[in-house]
Each structure stands twice: as structure tokens, then as C-alpha cells.
Amino acid sequence: MSVGMTTPAAHRPVGSHTPTSGGLARAALPYVDAAGSEVVQVYVSNSRGWALPPGDPAQDGLFRHGCAERGVAVFIHASLLVNLGSPTPATVERSAETLAHALRRGRAIGARGVVFHAGSAVDAGHADAAMRQVRESLLPLLDATAAEDGPLLLVEPSAGGGRSLASRVEQLGPYLDAVDRHPALGVCFDTCHAWAAGHDLAAEGGMTACLDALVATVGPGRLRLVHANDSKDLCGSTRDRHENIGKGSIGEPAFAELMAHPATAGVPIVVETPTEKHVGHATDIATLRRLLP
Ligand SMILES: [Zn+2]
């Protein structure tokens, strides 16, 4: 029998979006332990507000060291209000300030990446201007964070509708082109958003085909984070209501394809699903781990 080439199954660290109210270290570290997370995603400002809190240096330090000790990778999700494509200049300006703040906070807490939504032009006539705004807003942020060896910015395609700048994975190519494929811009792929945007992930081979299309558009190595969420809605609904893994309309076999796809090898996987009492996201994290090849 020939020994042949054996490739060890690449790891995909699995974790969850994690609450921080009561203090970053005080709240998040016990949650990480209860859920069994190997990766943690947090907000560093109100998810539905523009206020930019400075952070507590003592909690920052404890959190950074606690995560390093546990070997847990850290990601920040920027405020959901961020929209670099908005036709309202004040919104574009606040969005850029919010991303700059998240990058600063990311350096303070040792984050690898700051996730933000691709945004939308809102008005049909604003699409070209919206992509110019993306370029003008992102390039200085990308240059600055690259110079400081800071967190990456990670663009997340939206669930579609409302003149989205990127919801189908094929739209990520033009988005990356708008910033000259800057090396500090990575991609965060959200399964619920892709499903809502019309990728039939529940069909056999559907998740694989979607990830193949993603890699064909953005190139190898650009996918830096996955949001693994099942959905309460139908394919193409443009609705973004997350469900526990295997309990929604996407279904468990699609997540098995996700965990086996070469594009996710070594890429952290975060669930943003409805939580359980006491154990946080432990069940969804365990389900995804069981699906690892
Ligand atoms: Zn997401």
C-alpha cells in the first residue's frame, strides 16, 4: 500500500459573537470559556449608535492577555450603521470615523480584523458616487492600518436589497477593485447574507459553488473570517434573520461543505446565532466542530 500524500485536516477555529456589557474582559472571557470559543468577535461601540467610547485600558489589557493566553483570535464588528455608500455626506463621514475608531480599539485589544458591512447606495442614481466614496474613505484607513501593522478591514457582503454595493459574492471583485485590491482589505463571508442574497447554499454542492465563486472573484487568501449563521428565511429573501446551525432553511449539510472547503482552511469561523442561557453559543460551536472534516 502506498503511503501517498497525506495532508493533515486544516483547522478552522470556531467561536462566536460575544457580549461585553459590564467590561470587555469581565464579560467576554467567562463567555468565551463557557461557549468553548477559539475565536471571539465583539462590538467596541453601540451596534446601533454613533458614539465612540474610548475603552477602559485595564479591561483592554486583561482581555488582550486573556485571549492571548487561551490562543483565542479577536475580531471587532463595527457599528451596523456604517455605510460608506450613503448619499448623506454626514453618514459617510461618521462611517469613516467609526472605522478609524474600531481600528484604534483593535490595536488596543489585539484584534486581527474589523468587520464592516459593504453598504448601500440607497438611491438608484447614487451607485457610481457610492463606489467613489468607498475608495476615498477606505484608502486612507487601509494605508494607515497597514503602516501600523494593525488590524485588517474586512468587508462583509450584505443580505441584499436597498441598492447594496455587495451582496452576491461576485460583487466583491468590483468592491476590491475600488481600492486597487489593497492588501489590508479582507473579506468576511456571512452564510445567512449569501443565502438571503440568492446563493442556493442548501442545494447539494451549493455552499461549495458559492465559495468557489467567492475565491474566483477575490483571489486566494482574501477570505479572512466566516460568519456561520443558519437562516429563518428563504433563499433570495434579502432578509437577515439568523437561526441556529442546522435548525434553519440552510441546513446542516451546507455547513459540512463550508467546514470542508479549501478556502476556509485556517480561517476563523464565528457564529452570530440566537444564544442559549448560561452556555452562550456552545451548541452551535460544537456542531460546527463536529462537521470539521
Ligand atoms: Zn454577519
PDB file of C-alpha atoms and ligand atoms in Angstrom:
ATOM      1  CA  MET A   1       0.000   0.000   0.000  1.00  0.00           C
ATOM      2  CA  SER A   2       1.361   3.369  -0.951  1.00  0.00           C
ATOM      3  CA  VAL A   3       1.702   5.944   1.781  1.00  0.00           C
ATOM      4  CA  GLY A   4       0.932   8.713  -0.644  1.00  0.00           C
ATOM      5  CA  MET A   5       0.470  12.368   0.239  1.00  0.00           C
ATOM      6  CA  THR A   6      -1.436  12.955   3.426  1.00  0.00           C
ATOM      7  CA  THR A   7      -2.485  16.461   4.286  1.00  0.00           C
ATOM      8  CA  PRO A   8      -3.473  16.976   7.907  1.00  0.00           C
ATOM      9  CA  ALA A   9      -7.034  18.336   8.080  1.00  0.00           C
ATOM     10  CA  ALA A  10      -6.595  22.098   8.341  1.00  0.00           C
ATOM     11  CA  HIS A  11      -8.040  23.595  11.467  1.00  0.00           C
ATOM     12  CA  ARG A  12     -10.833  26.161  11.441  1.00  0.00           C
ATOM     13  CA  PRO A  13     -11.031  27.825  14.868  1.00  0.00           C
ATOM     14  CA  VAL A  14     -14.678  28.234  15.862  1.00  0.00           C
ATOM     15  CA  GLY A  15     -16.181  30.833  18.198  1.00  0.00           C
ATOM     16  CA  SER A  16     -18.937  33.373  18.488  1.00  0.00           C
ATOM     17  CA  HIS A  17     -20.004  36.945  18.673  1.00  0.00           C
ATOM     18  CA  THR A  18     -19.630  37.728  22.375  1.00  0.00           C
ATOM     19  CA  PRO A  19     -21.330  40.235  24.692  1.00  0.00           C
ATOM     20  CA  THR A  20     -19.157  42.794  26.503  1.00  0.00           C
ATOM     21  CA  SER A  21     -21.539  44.771  28.680  1.00  0.00           C
ATOM     22  CA  GLY A  22     -20.084  45.023  32.170  1.00  0.00           C
ATOM     23  CA  GLY A  23     -16.499  45.203  30.895  1.00  0.00           C
ATOM     24  CA  LEU A  24     -14.611  43.718  27.978  1.00  0.00           C
ATOM     25  CA  ALA A  25     -12.557  41.209  29.989  1.00  0.00           C
ATOM     26  CA  ARG A  26     -15.075  40.803  32.813  1.00  0.00           C
ATOM     27  CA  ALA A  27     -17.940  39.895  30.471  1.00  0.00           C
ATOM     28  CA  ALA A  28     -16.285  38.330  27.440  1.00  0.00           C
ATOM     29  CA  LEU A  29     -13.677  35.989  28.940  1.00  0.00           C
ATOM     30  CA  PRO A  30     -16.132  33.920  31.044  1.00  0.00           C
ATOM     31  CA  TYR A  31     -18.400  33.784  27.975  1.00  0.00           C
ATOM     32  CA  VAL A  32     -15.528  32.525  25.813  1.00  0.00           C
ATOM     33  CA  ASP A  33     -14.814  29.808  28.383  1.00  0.00           C
ATOM     34  CA  ALA A  34     -18.467  28.739  28.728  1.00  0.00           C
ATOM     35  CA  ALA A  35     -19.003  28.612  24.962  1.00  0.00           C
ATOM     36  CA  GLY A  36     -15.676  26.890  24.265  1.00  0.00           C
ATOM     37  CA  SER A  37     -14.676  29.601  21.773  1.00  0.00           C
ATOM     38  CA  GLU A  38     -11.379  29.621  19.906  1.00  0.00           C
ATOM     39  CA  VAL A  39     -12.238  32.958  18.296  1.00  0.00           C
ATOM     40  CA  VAL A  40     -14.141  35.924  19.658  1.00  0.00           C
ATOM     41  CA  GLN A  41     -15.934  38.808  17.951  1.00  0.00           C
ATOM     42  CA  VAL A  42     -17.012  41.911  19.891  1.00  0.00           C
ATOM     43  CA  TYR A  43     -18.513  45.343  19.358  1.00  0.00           C
ATOM     44  CA  VAL A  44     -16.402  48.264  20.593  1.00  0.00           C
ATOM     45  CA  SER A  45     -19.244  50.765  20.277  1.00  0.00           C
ATOM     46  CA  ASN A  46     -23.025  50.567  20.297  1.00  0.00           C
ATOM     47  CA  SER A  47     -24.053  48.424  17.320  1.00  0.00           C
ATOM     48  CA  ARG A  48     -26.889  50.849  16.518  1.00  0.00           C
ATOM     49  CA  GLY A  49     -25.287  54.145  17.514  1.00  0.00           C
ATOM     50  CA  TRP A  50     -22.532  56.577  16.507  1.00  0.00           C
ATOM     51  CA  ALA A  51     -20.960  57.238  19.944  1.00  0.00           C
ATOM     52  CA  LEU A  52     -17.284  56.213  20.024  1.00  0.00           C
ATOM     53  CA  PRO A  53     -16.333  55.180  23.588  1.00  0.00           C
ATOM     54  CA  PRO A  54     -12.625  55.352  24.498  1.00  0.00           C
ATOM     55  CA  GLY A  55     -12.432  51.931  26.159  1.00  0.00           C
ATOM     56  CA  ASP A  56     -11.058  51.050  29.596  1.00  0.00           C
ATOM     57  CA  PRO A  57      -7.278  50.437  29.451  1.00  0.00           C
ATOM     58  CA  ALA A  58      -7.364  47.992  32.389  1.00  0.00           C
ATOM     59  CA  GLN A  59     -10.132  45.876  30.800  1.00  0.00           C
ATOM     60  CA  ASP A  60      -8.403  46.142  27.394  1.00  0.00           C
ATOM     61  CA  GLY A  61      -5.180  44.756  28.850  1.00  0.00           C
ATOM     62  CA  LEU A  62      -6.897  41.925  30.725  1.00  0.00           C
ATOM     63  CA  PHE A  63      -8.902  40.983  27.637  1.00  0.00           C
ATOM     64  CA  ARG A  64      -5.881  41.083  25.323  1.00  0.00           C
ATOM     65  CA  HIS A  65      -3.813  38.915  27.677  1.00  0.00           C
ATOM     66  CA  GLY A  66      -6.736  36.588  28.437  1.00  0.00           C
ATOM     67  CA  CYS A  67      -7.300  35.946  24.740  1.00  0.00           C
ATOM     68  CA  ALA A  68      -3.571  35.513  24.045  1.00  0.00           C
ATOM     69  CA  GLU A  69      -3.287  33.037  26.940  1.00  0.00           C
ATOM     70  CA  ARG A  70      -6.181  30.983  25.572  1.00  0.00           C
ATOM     71  CA  GLY A  71      -4.945  31.261  21.959  1.00  0.00           C
ATOM     72  CA  VAL A  72      -8.220  32.959  21.026  1.00  0.00           C
ATOM     73  CA  ALA A  73      -8.226  35.180  17.919  1.00  0.00           C
ATOM     74  CA  VAL A  74     -10.031  38.528  18.308  1.00  0.00           C
ATOM     75  CA  PHE A  75     -12.234  40.325  15.779  1.00  0.00           C
ATOM     76  CA  ILE A  76     -14.269  43.520  16.050  1.00  0.00           C
ATOM     77  CA  HIS A  77     -17.618  44.079  14.352  1.00  0.00           C
ATOM     78  CA  ALA A  78     -18.084  47.775  13.533  1.00  0.00           C
ATOM     79  CA  SER A  79     -21.390  49.536  14.182  1.00  0.00           C
ATOM     80  CA  LEU A  80     -24.202  48.353  11.914  1.00  0.00           C
ATOM     81  CA  LEU A  81     -24.883  51.990  10.997  1.00  0.00           C
ATOM     82  CA  VAL A  82     -21.645  52.192   8.964  1.00  0.00           C
ATOM     83  CA  ASN A  83     -22.466  52.905   5.319  1.00  0.00           C
ATOM     84  CA  LEU A  84     -19.686  54.298   3.146  1.00  0.00           C
ATOM     85  CA  GLY A  85     -22.077  54.332   0.164  1.00  0.00           C
ATOM     86  CA  SER A  86     -24.676  56.619   1.740  1.00  0.00           C
ATOM     87  CA  PRO A  87     -25.968  59.606  -0.270  1.00  0.00           C
ATOM     88  CA  THR A  88     -25.857  61.594   3.011  1.00  0.00           C
ATOM     89  CA  PRO A  89     -22.359  63.127   3.422  1.00  0.00           C
ATOM     90  CA  ALA A  90     -22.620  63.233   7.241  1.00  0.00           C
ATOM     91  CA  THR A  91     -23.253  59.457   7.290  1.00  0.00           C
ATOM     92  CA  VAL A  92     -20.188  58.784   5.126  1.00  0.00           C
ATOM     93  CA  GLU A  93     -18.055  60.946   7.405  1.00  0.00           C
ATOM     94  CA  ARG A  94     -19.342  59.275  10.586  1.00  0.00           C
ATOM     95  CA  SER A  95     -18.858  55.856   8.989  1.00  0.00           C
ATOM     96  CA  ALA A  96     -15.192  56.581   8.259  1.00  0.00           C
ATOM     97  CA  GLU A  97     -14.703  57.927  11.822  1.00  0.00           C
ATOM     98  CA  THR A  98     -16.349  54.804  13.218  1.00  0.00           C
ATOM     99  CA  LEU A  99     -13.992  52.545  11.247  1.00  0.00           C
ATOM    100  CA  ALA A 100     -10.948  54.598  12.326  1.00  0.00           C
ATOM    101  CA  HIS A 101     -12.108  54.239  15.948  1.00  0.00           C
ATOM    102  CA  ALA A 102     -12.626  50.484  15.567  1.00  0.00           C
ATOM    103  CA  LEU A 103      -9.118  50.117  14.116  1.00  0.00           C
ATOM    104  CA  ARG A 104      -7.648  52.093  17.059  1.00  0.00           C
ATOM    105  CA  ARG A 105      -9.608  49.966  19.522  1.00  0.00           C
ATOM    106  CA  GLY A 106      -8.500  46.891  17.576  1.00  0.00           C
ATOM    107  CA  ARG A 107      -4.853  47.774  18.109  1.00  0.00           C
ATOM    108  CA  ALA A 108      -5.540  48.240  21.841  1.00  0.00           C
ATOM    109  CA  ILE A 109      -7.171  44.820  22.266  1.00  0.00           C
ATOM    110  CA  GLY A 110      -5.047  42.844  19.801  1.00  0.00           C
ATOM    111  CA  ALA A 111      -7.735  42.344  17.136  1.00  0.00           C
ATOM    112  CA  ARG A 112      -6.871  40.724  13.812  1.00  0.00           C
ATOM    113  CA  GLY A 113      -9.667  42.362  11.855  1.00  0.00           C
ATOM    114  CA  VAL A 114     -12.507  44.883  11.887  1.00  0.00           C
ATOM    115  CA  VAL A 115     -15.639  43.701  10.058  1.00  0.00           C
ATOM    116  CA  PHE A 116     -17.917  46.239   8.377  1.00  0.00           C
ATOM    117  CA  HIS A 117     -20.891  45.889   6.055  1.00  0.00           C
ATOM    118  CA  ALA A 118     -20.325  46.639   2.374  1.00  0.00           C
ATOM    119  CA  GLY A 119     -23.034  49.302   2.470  1.00  0.00           C
ATOM    120  CA  SER A 120     -25.590  50.534   0.048  1.00  0.00           C
ATOM    121  CA  ALA A 121     -26.074  53.431  -2.375  1.00  0.00           C
ATOM    122  CA  VAL A 122     -29.690  53.768  -1.126  1.00  0.00           C
ATOM    123  CA  ASP A 123     -30.746  55.708  -4.275  1.00  0.00           C
ATOM    124  CA  ALA A 124     -30.563  54.212  -7.780  1.00  0.00           C
ATOM    125  CA  GLY A 125     -28.764  57.294  -9.118  1.00  0.00           C
ATOM    126  CA  HIS A 126     -26.076  57.200  -6.430  1.00  0.00           C
ATOM    127  CA  ALA A 127     -24.360  53.886  -7.329  1.00  0.00           C
ATOM    128  CA  ASP A 128     -21.247  55.303  -9.083  1.00  0.00           C
ATOM    129  CA  ALA A 129     -20.748  58.014  -6.491  1.00  0.00           C
ATOM    130  CA  ALA A 130     -21.127  55.393  -3.762  1.00  0.00           C
ATOM    131  CA  MET A 131     -18.196  53.363  -5.099  1.00  0.00           C
ATOM    132  CA  ARG A 132     -16.090  56.567  -5.314  1.00  0.00           C
ATOM    133  CA  GLN A 133     -16.949  57.238  -1.650  1.00  0.00           C
ATOM    134  CA  VAL A 134     -15.841  53.689  -0.766  1.00  0.00           C
ATOM    135  CA  ARG A 135     -12.494  54.370  -2.438  1.00  0.00           C
ATOM    136  CA  GLU A 136     -11.969  57.821  -0.909  1.00  0.00           C
ATOM    137  CA  SER A 137     -12.977  56.690   2.595  1.00  0.00           C
ATOM    138  CA  LEU A 138     -11.218  53.332   2.703  1.00  0.00           C
ATOM    139  CA  LEU A 139      -7.840  54.031   1.075  1.00  0.00           C
ATOM    140  CA  PRO A 140      -6.517  56.318   3.866  1.00  0.00           C
ATOM    141  CA  LEU A 141      -7.748  53.862   6.529  1.00  0.00           C
ATOM    142  CA  LEU A 142      -6.194  50.892   4.734  1.00  0.00           C
ATOM    143  CA  ASP A 143      -2.847  52.690   4.264  1.00  0.00           C
ATOM    144  CA  ALA A 144      -2.797  53.757   7.918  1.00  0.00           C
ATOM    145  CA  THR A 145      -3.589  50.331   9.355  1.00  0.00           C
ATOM    146  CA  ALA A 146      -1.097  48.637   7.010  1.00  0.00           C
ATOM    147  CA  ALA A 147       1.613  51.103   8.138  1.00  0.00           C
ATOM    148  CA  GLU A 148       0.929  50.268  11.803  1.00  0.00           C
ATOM    149  CA  ASP A 149       0.714  46.536  11.161  1.00  0.00           C
ATOM    150  CA  GLY A 150      -2.754  46.935  12.629  1.00  0.00           C
ATOM    151  CA  PRO A 151      -5.973  45.000  12.161  1.00  0.00           C
ATOM    152  CA  LEU A 152      -7.226  44.324   8.646  1.00  0.00           C
ATOM    153  CA  LEU A 153     -10.504  45.814   7.485  1.00  0.00           C
ATOM    154  CA  LEU A 154     -12.893  43.024   6.460  1.00  0.00           C
ATOM    155  CA  VAL A 155     -15.776  43.823   4.138  1.00  0.00           C
ATOM    156  CA  GLU A 156     -18.907  41.725   4.679  1.00  0.00           C
ATOM    157  CA  PRO A 157     -21.432  41.414   1.821  1.00  0.00           C
ATOM    158  CA  SER A 158     -24.949  42.304   2.926  1.00  0.00           C
ATOM    159  CA  ALA A 159     -28.204  40.353   2.690  1.00  0.00           C
ATOM    160  CA  GLY A 160     -29.169  42.292  -0.458  1.00  0.00           C
ATOM    161  CA  GLY A 161     -31.883  44.759  -1.288  1.00  0.00           C
ATOM    162  CA  GLY A 162     -31.690  48.532  -0.949  1.00  0.00           C
ATOM    163  CA  ARG A 163     -29.074  49.081  -3.691  1.00  0.00           C
ATOM    164  CA  SER A 164     -26.422  47.020  -1.842  1.00  0.00           C
ATOM    165  CA  LEU A 165     -22.866  47.663  -3.031  1.00  0.00           C
ATOM    166  CA  ALA A 166     -22.057  43.970  -2.476  1.00  0.00           C
ATOM    167  CA  SER A 167     -24.421  41.157  -1.527  1.00  0.00           C
ATOM    168  CA  ARG A 168     -23.722  38.440  -4.151  1.00  0.00           C
ATOM    169  CA  VAL A 169     -20.117  37.245  -3.792  1.00  0.00           C
ATOM    170  CA  GLU A 170     -19.364  38.242  -7.411  1.00  0.00           C
ATOM    171  CA  GLN A 171     -19.867  41.883  -6.388  1.00  0.00           C
ATOM    172  CA  LEU A 172     -16.829  41.682  -4.094  1.00  0.00           C
ATOM    173  CA  GLY A 173     -14.495  41.871  -7.115  1.00  0.00           C
ATOM    174  CA  PRO A 174     -15.529  45.424  -8.091  1.00  0.00           C
ATOM    175  CA  TYR A 175     -15.521  46.400  -4.392  1.00  0.00           C
ATOM    176  CA  LEU A 176     -11.885  45.267  -4.039  1.00  0.00           C
ATOM    177  CA  ASP A 177     -11.034  46.915  -7.359  1.00  0.00           C
ATOM    178  CA  ALA A 178     -12.369  50.220  -5.978  1.00  0.00           C
ATOM    179  CA  VAL A 179      -9.442  50.197  -3.505  1.00  0.00           C
ATOM    180  CA  ASP A 180      -6.923  48.769  -6.002  1.00  0.00           C
ATOM    181  CA  ARG A 181      -7.103  45.377  -4.253  1.00  0.00           C
ATOM    182  CA  HIS A 182      -5.379  46.883  -1.214  1.00  0.00           C
ATOM    183  CA  PRO A 183      -3.693  44.131   0.853  1.00  0.00           C
ATOM    184  CA  ALA A 184      -5.250  45.426   4.107  1.00  0.00           C
ATOM    185  CA  LEU A 185      -8.803  44.778   2.898  1.00  0.00           C
ATOM    186  CA  GLY A 186     -10.001  41.225   3.507  1.00  0.00           C
ATOM    187  CA  VAL A 187     -13.404  39.581   3.195  1.00  0.00           C
ATOM    188  CA  CYS A 188     -15.848  38.292   5.822  1.00  0.00           C
ATOM    189  CA  PHE A 189     -18.313  35.794   4.304  1.00  0.00           C
ATOM    190  CA  ASP A 190     -21.694  35.509   6.063  1.00  0.00           C
ATOM    191  CA  THR A 191     -23.668  32.381   5.097  1.00  0.00           C
ATOM    192  CA  CYS A 192     -27.062  33.882   6.047  1.00  0.00           C
ATOM    193  CA  HIS A 193     -26.376  37.012   3.982  1.00  0.00           C
ATOM    194  CA  ALA A 194     -25.265  34.965   0.936  1.00  0.00           C
ATOM    195  CA  TRP A 195     -28.425  32.828   1.201  1.00  0.00           C
ATOM    196  CA  ALA A 196     -30.599  35.948   1.555  1.00  0.00           C
ATOM    197  CA  ALA A 197     -28.838  37.432  -1.491  1.00  0.00           C
ATOM    198  CA  GLY A 198     -29.821  34.407  -3.605  1.00  0.00           C
ATOM    199  CA  HIS A 199     -26.946  31.889  -3.389  1.00  0.00           C
ATOM    200  CA  ASP A 200     -28.662  28.483  -3.052  1.00  0.00           C
ATOM    201  CA  LEU A 201     -26.463  27.090  -0.309  1.00  0.00           C
ATOM    202  CA  ALA A 202     -28.978  24.359   0.607  1.00  0.00           C
ATOM    203  CA  ALA A 203     -28.644  22.600  -2.770  1.00  0.00           C
ATOM    204  CA  GLU A 204     -26.117  19.771  -2.762  1.00  0.00           C
ATOM    205  CA  GLY A 205     -22.800  21.411  -3.685  1.00  0.00           C
ATOM    206  CA  GLY A 206     -24.348  24.860  -3.299  1.00  0.00           C
ATOM    207  CA  MET A 207     -22.079  26.089  -0.488  1.00  0.00           C
ATOM    208  CA  THR A 208     -19.046  24.713  -2.337  1.00  0.00           C
ATOM    209  CA  ALA A 209     -20.083  26.509  -5.538  1.00  0.00           C
ATOM    210  CA  CYS A 210     -20.622  29.776  -3.676  1.00  0.00           C
ATOM    211  CA  LEU A 211     -17.176  29.588  -2.041  1.00  0.00           C
ATOM    212  CA  ASP A 212     -15.625  28.657  -5.403  1.00  0.00           C
ATOM    213  CA  ALA A 213     -17.255  31.780  -6.888  1.00  0.00           C
ATOM    214  CA  LEU A 214     -16.010  33.855  -3.960  1.00  0.00           C
ATOM    215  CA  VAL A 215     -12.413  32.730  -4.457  1.00  0.00           C
ATOM    216  CA  ALA A 216     -12.677  33.221  -8.239  1.00  0.00           C
ATOM    217  CA  THR A 217     -13.722  36.828  -7.617  1.00  0.00           C
ATOM    218  CA  VAL A 218     -11.496  37.906  -4.736  1.00  0.00           C
ATOM    219  CA  GLY A 219      -8.487  35.643  -5.263  1.00  0.00           C
ATOM    220  CA  PRO A 220      -6.797  33.240  -2.849  1.00  0.00           C
ATOM    221  CA  GLY A 221      -6.063  34.309   0.730  1.00  0.00           C
ATOM    222  CA  ARG A 222      -8.559  37.191   0.800  1.00  0.00           C
ATOM    223  CA  LEU A 223     -11.199  35.350   2.880  1.00  0.00           C
ATOM    224  CA  ARG A 224     -10.195  36.078   6.493  1.00  0.00           C
ATOM    225  CA  LEU A 225     -13.345  35.398   8.520  1.00  0.00           C
ATOM    226  CA  VAL A 226     -16.621  33.480   8.170  1.00  0.00           C
ATOM    227  CA  HIS A 227     -19.908  34.301   9.881  1.00  0.00           C
ATOM    228  CA  ALA A 228     -21.643  30.917  10.051  1.00  0.00           C
ATOM    229  CA  ASN A 229     -25.351  31.516  10.557  1.00  0.00           C
ATOM    230  CA  ASP A 230     -28.364  29.465   9.519  1.00  0.00           C
ATOM    231  CA  SER A 231     -31.426  31.420   8.346  1.00  0.00           C
ATOM    232  CA  LYS A 232     -35.077  31.748   9.334  1.00  0.00           C
ATOM    233  CA  ASP A 233     -35.977  32.834   5.769  1.00  0.00           C
ATOM    234  CA  LEU A 234     -35.976  31.576   2.202  1.00  0.00           C
ATOM    235  CA  CYS A 235     -33.161  31.790  -0.348  1.00  0.00           C
ATOM    236  CA  GLY A 236     -33.201  35.209  -2.029  1.00  0.00           C
ATOM    237  CA  SER A 237     -35.446  36.767   0.629  1.00  0.00           C
ATOM    238  CA  THR A 238     -32.969  39.636   1.337  1.00  0.00           C
ATOM    239  CA  ARG A 239     -33.972  39.104   4.981  1.00  0.00           C
ATOM    240  CA  ASP A 240     -31.275  38.764   7.605  1.00  0.00           C
ATOM    241  CA  ARG A 241     -32.717  36.710  10.457  1.00  0.00           C
ATOM    242  CA  HIS A 242     -30.159  34.275  11.849  1.00  0.00           C
ATOM    243  CA  GLU A 243     -31.020  30.774  13.077  1.00  0.00           C
ATOM    244  CA  ASN A 244     -29.019  28.134  14.972  1.00  0.00           C
ATOM    245  CA  ILE A 245     -26.800  25.904  12.826  1.00  0.00           C
ATOM    246  CA  GLY A 246     -28.813  23.092  11.224  1.00  0.00           C
ATOM    247  CA  LYS A 247     -32.120  24.435  12.580  1.00  0.00           C
ATOM    248  CA  GLY A 248     -32.890  26.831   9.721  1.00  0.00           C
ATOM    249  CA  SER A 249     -33.565  26.864   5.992  1.00  0.00           C
ATOM    250  CA  ILE A 250     -29.873  26.431   5.006  1.00  0.00           C
ATOM    251  CA  GLY A 251     -29.432  23.176   6.915  1.00  0.00           C
ATOM    252  CA  GLU A 252     -26.529  21.195   8.301  1.00  0.00           C
ATOM    253  CA  PRO A 253     -25.162  19.613   5.071  1.00  0.00           C
ATOM    254  CA  ALA A 254     -24.312  23.082   3.720  1.00  0.00           C
ATOM    255  CA  PHE A 255     -22.260  23.784   6.859  1.00  0.00           C
ATOM    256  CA  ALA A 256     -20.396  20.494   6.378  1.00  0.00           C
ATOM    257  CA  GLU A 257     -19.428  21.785   2.907  1.00  0.00           C
ATOM    258  CA  LEU A 258     -18.347  25.097   4.496  1.00  0.00           C
ATOM    259  CA  MET A 259     -16.093  23.344   7.025  1.00  0.00           C
ATOM    260  CA  ALA A 260     -14.509  21.166   4.320  1.00  0.00           C
ATOM    261  CA  HIS A 261     -13.914  23.800   1.619  1.00  0.00           C
ATOM    262  CA  PRO A 262     -10.223  24.582   0.945  1.00  0.00           C
ATOM    263  CA  ALA A 263     -10.996  28.331   1.085  1.00  0.00           C
ATOM    264  CA  THR A 264     -11.904  28.067   4.792  1.00  0.00           C
ATOM    265  CA  ALA A 265      -8.735  26.142   5.789  1.00  0.00           C
ATOM    266  CA  GLY A 266      -7.255  28.034   8.743  1.00  0.00           C
ATOM    267  CA  VAL A 267      -9.955  30.721   8.568  1.00  0.00           C
ATOM    268  CA  PRO A 268     -11.743  31.565  11.850  1.00  0.00           C
ATOM    269  CA  ILE A 269     -15.476  30.801  11.949  1.00  0.00           C
ATOM    270  CA  VAL A 270     -17.797  32.934  14.099  1.00  0.00           C
ATOM    271  CA  VAL A 271     -21.469  32.218  14.839  1.00  0.00           C
ATOM    272  CA  GLU A 272     -23.897  35.106  15.331  1.00  0.00           C
ATOM    273  CA  THR A 273     -26.867  32.871  16.119  1.00  0.00           C
ATOM    274  CA  PRO A 274     -29.578  33.118  18.796  1.00  0.00           C
ATOM    275  CA  THR A 275     -27.953  32.291  22.136  1.00  0.00           C
ATOM    276  CA  GLU A 276     -28.752  29.786  24.838  1.00  0.00           C
ATOM    277  CA  LYS A 277     -28.874  30.591  28.541  1.00  0.00           C
ATOM    278  CA  HIS A 278     -25.656  30.034  30.542  1.00  0.00           C
ATOM    279  CA  VAL A 279     -23.696  28.298  27.782  1.00  0.00           C
ATOM    280  CA  GLY A 280     -23.842  31.058  25.179  1.00  0.00           C
ATOM    281  CA  HIS A 281     -23.162  29.629  21.750  1.00  0.00           C
ATOM    282  CA  ALA A 282     -21.757  26.291  22.957  1.00  0.00           C
ATOM    283  CA  THR A 283     -24.136  24.097  20.923  1.00  0.00           C
ATOM    284  CA  ASP A 284     -23.569  25.859  17.584  1.00  0.00           C
ATOM    285  CA  ILE A 285     -19.819  25.903  18.149  1.00  0.00           C
ATOM    286  CA  ALA A 286     -19.846  22.163  18.953  1.00  0.00           C
ATOM    287  CA  THR A 287     -21.998  21.438  15.874  1.00  0.00           C
ATOM    288  CA  LEU A 288     -19.563  23.212  13.551  1.00  0.00           C
ATOM    289  CA  ARG A 289     -16.597  21.466  15.164  1.00  0.00           C
ATOM    290  CA  ARG A 290     -18.286  18.096  14.638  1.00  0.00           C
ATOM    291  CA  LEU A 291     -18.651  18.968  10.926  1.00  0.00           C
ATOM    292  CA  LEU A 292     -14.898  19.581  10.505  1.00  0.00           C
ATOM    293  CA  PRO A 293     -13.509  17.047   8.037  1.00  0.00           C
TER     294      PRO A 293
HETATM  295 ZN    ZN B   1     -22.514  38.654   9.881  1.00  0.00          ZN
END
